Tab-separated table of C-alpha atoms and ligand atoms in Angstrom:
chain	number	residue	atom	x	y	z
T	1	UNK	CA	58.693	-19.002	-42.414
T	2	UNK	CA	62.315	-18.053	-41.957
T	3	UNK	CA	63.733	-16.836	-45.263
T	4	UNK	CA	67.094	-18.009	-46.490
T	5	UNK	CA	69.996	-15.569	-46.278
T	6	UNK	CA	70.419	-13.695	-49.572
T	7	UNK	CA	73.280	-14.917	-51.744
T	8	UNK	CA	75.195	-13.319	-54.577
T	9	UNK	CA	75.198	-15.974	-57.292
T	10	UNK	CA	78.153	-16.023	-59.706
T	11	UNK	CA	77.143	-16.010	-63.361
T	12	UNK	CA	79.443	-17.234	-66.100
T	13	UNK	CA	79.297	-18.514	-69.653
T	14	UNK	CA	81.019	-21.782	-70.484
T	15	UNK	CA	84.238	-20.142	-71.722
T	16	UNK	CA	84.310	-17.553	-68.944
T	17	UNK	CA	84.357	-14.442	-71.153
T	18	UNK	CA	80.926	-13.260	-70.011
T	19	UNK	CA	80.557	-13.009	-66.255
T	20	UNK	CA	78.132	-11.470	-63.875
T	21	UNK	CA	76.413	-11.605	-60.530
T	22	UNK	CA	72.832	-12.187	-59.520
T	23	UNK	CA	72.575	-10.105	-56.369
T	24	UNK	CA	70.730	-10.973	-53.205
T	25	UNK	CA	69.126	-14.197	-54.345
T	26	UNK	CA	66.809	-16.249	-52.168
T	27	UNK	CA	64.124	-18.679	-53.303
T	28	UNK	CA	61.528	-16.084	-52.277
T	29	UNK	CA	62.707	-13.258	-54.582
T	30	UNK	CA	62.071	-15.243	-57.748
T	31	UNK	CA	60.602	-18.352	-59.262
T	32	UNK	CA	62.541	-21.522	-59.905
T	33	UNK	CA	60.930	-23.497	-62.682
T	34	UNK	CA	61.589	-25.782	-65.615
T	35	UNK	CA	60.123	-24.834	-68.987
T	36	UNK	CA	59.502	-27.484	-71.622
T	37	UNK	CA	57.997	-25.124	-74.199
T	38	UNK	CA	58.951	-25.525	-77.825
T	39	UNK	CA	60.364	-21.995	-78.001
T	40	UNK	CA	62.778	-22.581	-75.129
T	41	UNK	CA	63.814	-25.836	-76.774
T	42	UNK	CA	64.285	-24.066	-80.120
T	43	UNK	CA	66.447	-21.384	-78.484
T	44	UNK	CA	68.813	-23.960	-76.993
T	45	UNK	CA	68.853	-25.832	-80.285
T	46	UNK	CA	69.734	-22.562	-82.036
T	47	UNK	CA	72.718	-22.314	-79.692
T	48	UNK	CA	73.716	-25.943	-80.337
T	49	UNK	CA	73.606	-26.661	-76.608
T	50	UNK	CA	70.748	-29.174	-76.336
T	51	UNK	CA	72.993	-31.961	-75.043
T	52	UNK	CA	74.289	-30.102	-72.019
T	53	UNK	CA	71.574	-27.517	-71.265
T	54	UNK	CA	68.259	-29.341	-71.753
T	55	UNK	CA	67.171	-32.064	-69.351
T	56	UNK	CA	66.096	-35.551	-70.430
T	57	UNK	CA	62.634	-34.196	-71.342
T	58	UNK	CA	63.771	-31.111	-73.231
T	59	UNK	CA	63.319	-28.835	-70.190
T	60	UNK	CA	65.274	-25.681	-69.446
T	61	UNK	CA	66.061	-24.947	-65.792
T	62	UNK	CA	65.163	-21.284	-65.208
T	63	UNK	CA	65.121	-18.873	-62.290
T	64	UNK	CA	62.802	-15.939	-62.962
T	65	UNK	CA	63.757	-12.743	-61.155
T	66	UNK	CA	64.011	-9.004	-61.473
T	67	UNK	CA	66.616	-7.926	-64.034
T	68	UNK	CA	67.705	-5.233	-61.567
T	69	UNK	CA	69.426	-8.005	-59.613
T	70	UNK	CA	71.592	-8.965	-62.593
T	71	UNK	CA	74.919	-7.278	-63.191
T	72	UNK	CA	77.390	-8.053	-65.962
T	73	UNK	CA	80.959	-7.748	-64.695
T	74	UNK	CA	82.813	-8.876	-67.832
T	75	UNK	CA	82.163	-9.495	-71.509
T	76	UNK	CA	79.114	-7.274	-71.984
T	77	UNK	CA	80.188	-6.754	-75.587
T	78	UNK	CA	79.800	-10.488	-76.193
T	79	UNK	CA	76.187	-10.559	-75.068
T	80	UNK	CA	73.916	-11.188	-78.051
T	81	UNK	CA	70.173	-11.408	-78.544
T	82	UNK	CA	67.904	-13.490	-80.747
T	83	UNK	CA	64.145	-13.527	-81.212
T	84	UNK	CA	62.548	-16.633	-82.625
T	85	UNK	CA	59.681	-14.594	-84.080
T	86	UNK	CA	59.121	-10.849	-84.630
T	87	UNK	CA	56.910	-10.821	-81.505
T	88	UNK	CA	58.897	-13.336	-79.466
T	89	UNK	CA	60.826	-12.883	-76.266
T	90	UNK	CA	64.302	-11.396	-76.358
T	91	UNK	CA	66.563	-14.375	-75.764
T	92	UNK	CA	70.016	-13.409	-74.582
T	93	UNK	CA	73.170	-15.480	-74.880
T	94	UNK	CA	76.942	-15.277	-74.732
T	95	UNK	CA	78.087	-15.196	-78.350
T	96	UNK	CA	81.602	-16.400	-77.448
T	97	UNK	CA	80.501	-19.929	-76.568
T	98	UNK	CA	76.722	-19.926	-77.191
T	99	UNK	CA	75.785	-20.143	-73.533
T	100	UNK	CA	72.173	-19.102	-72.897
T	101	UNK	CA	71.868	-16.206	-70.431
T	102	UNK	CA	68.182	-15.495	-70.090
T	103	UNK	CA	64.887	-14.411	-71.572
T	104	UNK	CA	63.268	-11.002	-71.246
T	105	UNK	CA	60.461	-9.088	-72.863
T	106	UNK	CA	61.657	-7.313	-76.005
T	107	UNK	CA	61.152	-3.911	-74.375
T	108	UNK	CA	62.210	-2.823	-70.888
T	109	UNK	CA	58.762	-1.880	-69.565
T	110	UNK	CA	58.095	-5.205	-67.906
T	111	UNK	CA	61.002	-5.964	-65.581
T	112	UNK	CA	61.490	-9.700	-65.795
T	113	UNK	CA	64.246	-12.112	-66.709
T	114	UNK	CA	64.144	-15.874	-66.903
T	115	UNK	CA	67.754	-16.590	-66.016
T	116	UNK	CA	68.888	-19.852	-67.583
T	117	UNK	CA	70.594	-22.037	-65.012
T	118	UNK	CA	73.394	-22.870	-67.470
T	119	UNK	CA	74.629	-19.285	-66.944
T	120	UNK	CA	74.916	-19.943	-63.186
T	121	UNK	CA	77.135	-23.015	-63.342
T	122	UNK	CA	78.687	-22.811	-59.892
T	123	UNK	CA	76.979	-24.596	-57.037
T	124	UNK	CA	74.548	-21.983	-55.796
T	125	UNK	CA	74.141	-23.395	-52.313
T	126	UNK	CA	70.546	-23.905	-53.316
T	127	UNK	CA	70.046	-20.138	-53.608
T	128	UNK	CA	67.268	-20.719	-56.160
T	129	UNK	CA	65.459	-23.222	-53.957
T	130	UNK	CA	63.653	-26.281	-55.235
T	131	UNK	CA	61.880	-26.268	-58.594
T	132	UNK	CA	58.359	-25.044	-57.886
T	133	UNK	CA	56.686	-25.835	-61.147
T	134	UNK	CA	57.401	-27.530	-64.468
T	135	UNK	CA	55.511	-25.703	-67.177
T	136	UNK	CA	54.384	-26.513	-70.735
T	137	UNK	CA	54.683	-30.253	-70.167
T	138	UNK	CA	52.721	-30.820	-73.367
T	139	UNK	CA	55.918	-29.976	-75.285
T	140	UNK	CA	58.149	-32.251	-73.223
T	141	UNK	CA	60.135	-34.875	-75.084
T	142	UNK	CA	61.015	-38.397	-74.049
T	143	UNK	CA	59.218	-40.183	-71.228
T	144	UNK	CA	56.778	-37.602	-69.831
T	145	UNK	CA	55.740	-39.995	-67.069
T	146	UNK	CA	59.229	-39.544	-65.633
T	147	UNK	CA	58.678	-35.800	-65.065
T	148	UNK	CA	58.198	-35.100	-61.343
T	149	UNK	CA	54.824	-33.700	-60.243
T	150	UNK	CA	54.526	-29.973	-59.571
T	151	UNK	CA	55.082	-28.696	-56.045
T	152	UNK	CA	52.951	-25.688	-56.996
T	153	UNK	CA	50.205	-25.767	-59.672
T	154	UNK	CA	51.007	-23.839	-62.840
T	155	UNK	CA	48.187	-21.302	-62.353
T	156	UNK	CA	49.379	-20.517	-58.846
T	157	UNK	CA	52.945	-20.088	-60.078
T	158	UNK	CA	51.747	-17.657	-62.745
T	159	UNK	CA	49.807	-15.621	-60.180
T	160	UNK	CA	52.843	-15.511	-57.929
T	161	UNK	CA	55.122	-14.379	-60.781
T	162	UNK	CA	52.634	-11.684	-61.804
T	163	UNK	CA	52.554	-10.420	-58.230
T	164	UNK	CA	56.354	-10.387	-58.067
T	165	UNK	CA	56.580	-8.572	-61.416
T	166	UNK	CA	54.125	-5.908	-60.297
T	167	UNK	CA	56.318	-5.271	-57.267
T	168	UNK	CA	59.435	-5.020	-59.400
T	169	UNK	CA	57.750	-2.562	-61.718
T	170	UNK	CA	56.427	-0.427	-58.848
T	171	UNK	CA	59.879	-0.244	-57.366
T	172	UNK	CA	61.308	0.966	-60.688
T	173	UNK	CA	63.356	-2.089	-61.580
T	174	UNK	CA	62.570	-1.614	-65.275
T	175	UNK	CA	64.981	1.321	-65.152
T	176	UNK	CA	67.714	-0.861	-63.674
T	177	UNK	CA	67.997	-3.677	-66.212
T	178	UNK	CA	71.425	-4.587	-67.592
T	179	UNK	CA	69.701	-5.653	-70.797
T	180	UNK	CA	68.361	-2.187	-71.667
T	181	UNK	CA	69.743	1.333	-71.502
T	182	UNK	CA	67.955	3.150	-68.695
T	183	UNK	CA	67.740	6.453	-70.580
T	184	UNK	CA	66.868	5.303	-74.088
T	185	UNK	CA	65.425	1.818	-73.569
T	186	UNK	CA	67.788	0.541	-76.263
T	187	UNK	CA	68.709	-3.136	-75.897
T	188	UNK	CA	72.252	-4.072	-74.867
T	189	UNK	CA	72.524	-5.902	-78.191
T	190	UNK	CA	70.292	-5.511	-81.218
T	191	UNK	CA	68.128	-8.638	-81.481
T	192	UNK	CA	68.413	-10.814	-84.524
T	193	UNK	CA	64.976	-12.043	-85.573
T	194	UNK	CA	65.056	-15.504	-87.104
T	195	UNK	CA	63.546	-15.989	-90.529
T	196	UNK	CA	60.684	-18.433	-90.955
T	197	UNK	CA	62.966	-21.039	-92.466
T	198	UNK	CA	65.559	-20.610	-89.725
T	199	UNK	CA	62.811	-21.039	-87.164
T	200	UNK	CA	61.321	-24.095	-88.880
T	201	UNK	CA	64.742	-25.735	-88.934
T	202	UNK	CA	64.740	-25.631	-85.117
T	203	UNK	CA	61.425	-27.457	-84.709
X	301	ZN	ZN1	81.631	-17.640	-73.417
X	302	ZN	ZN1	59.744	-21.837	-72.441
């Protein structure tokens, strides 16, 4: 298999205040998927962006990659973080215009970010490749029969992502995340944890 040439993908929130680059992207360095899970839907609902970010079945288009490939070039101070539950993922967004950025673990030890496609609005020249897998279909809204079949089964996708993540960790990418301070592990922005009632309002 001949790999695609790596591309630097421009990242930008809707208003343009928060900008960045995803460096050296090819379909092979990450995992292009759509997630229908209720938490991803709740996050986009929290941001008030369901109409333009979610697909017809409530899915979020995500490219999972090493956070070491992400660089913020403008508006870092506008990057905010929310957690739907005290144990939930850290969900990052641009507070200027409520554009979702991505999802990470709440601590930097596991280098992983699910970059939300809405933060990469420019045509990427197919840098992310085709969608491999559509996960958590049981939470999909609308006509589920209209959801395309998976190119790769969900279990195989998970194995592949785990293998990628292990490689990122071994290469020290957890110390090169723009979402956490390399020395202290402190998050770029303190996460706001939703209250139970706030969370319920998003279901
Ligand atoms: Zn913005
Ligand atoms: Zn999800």
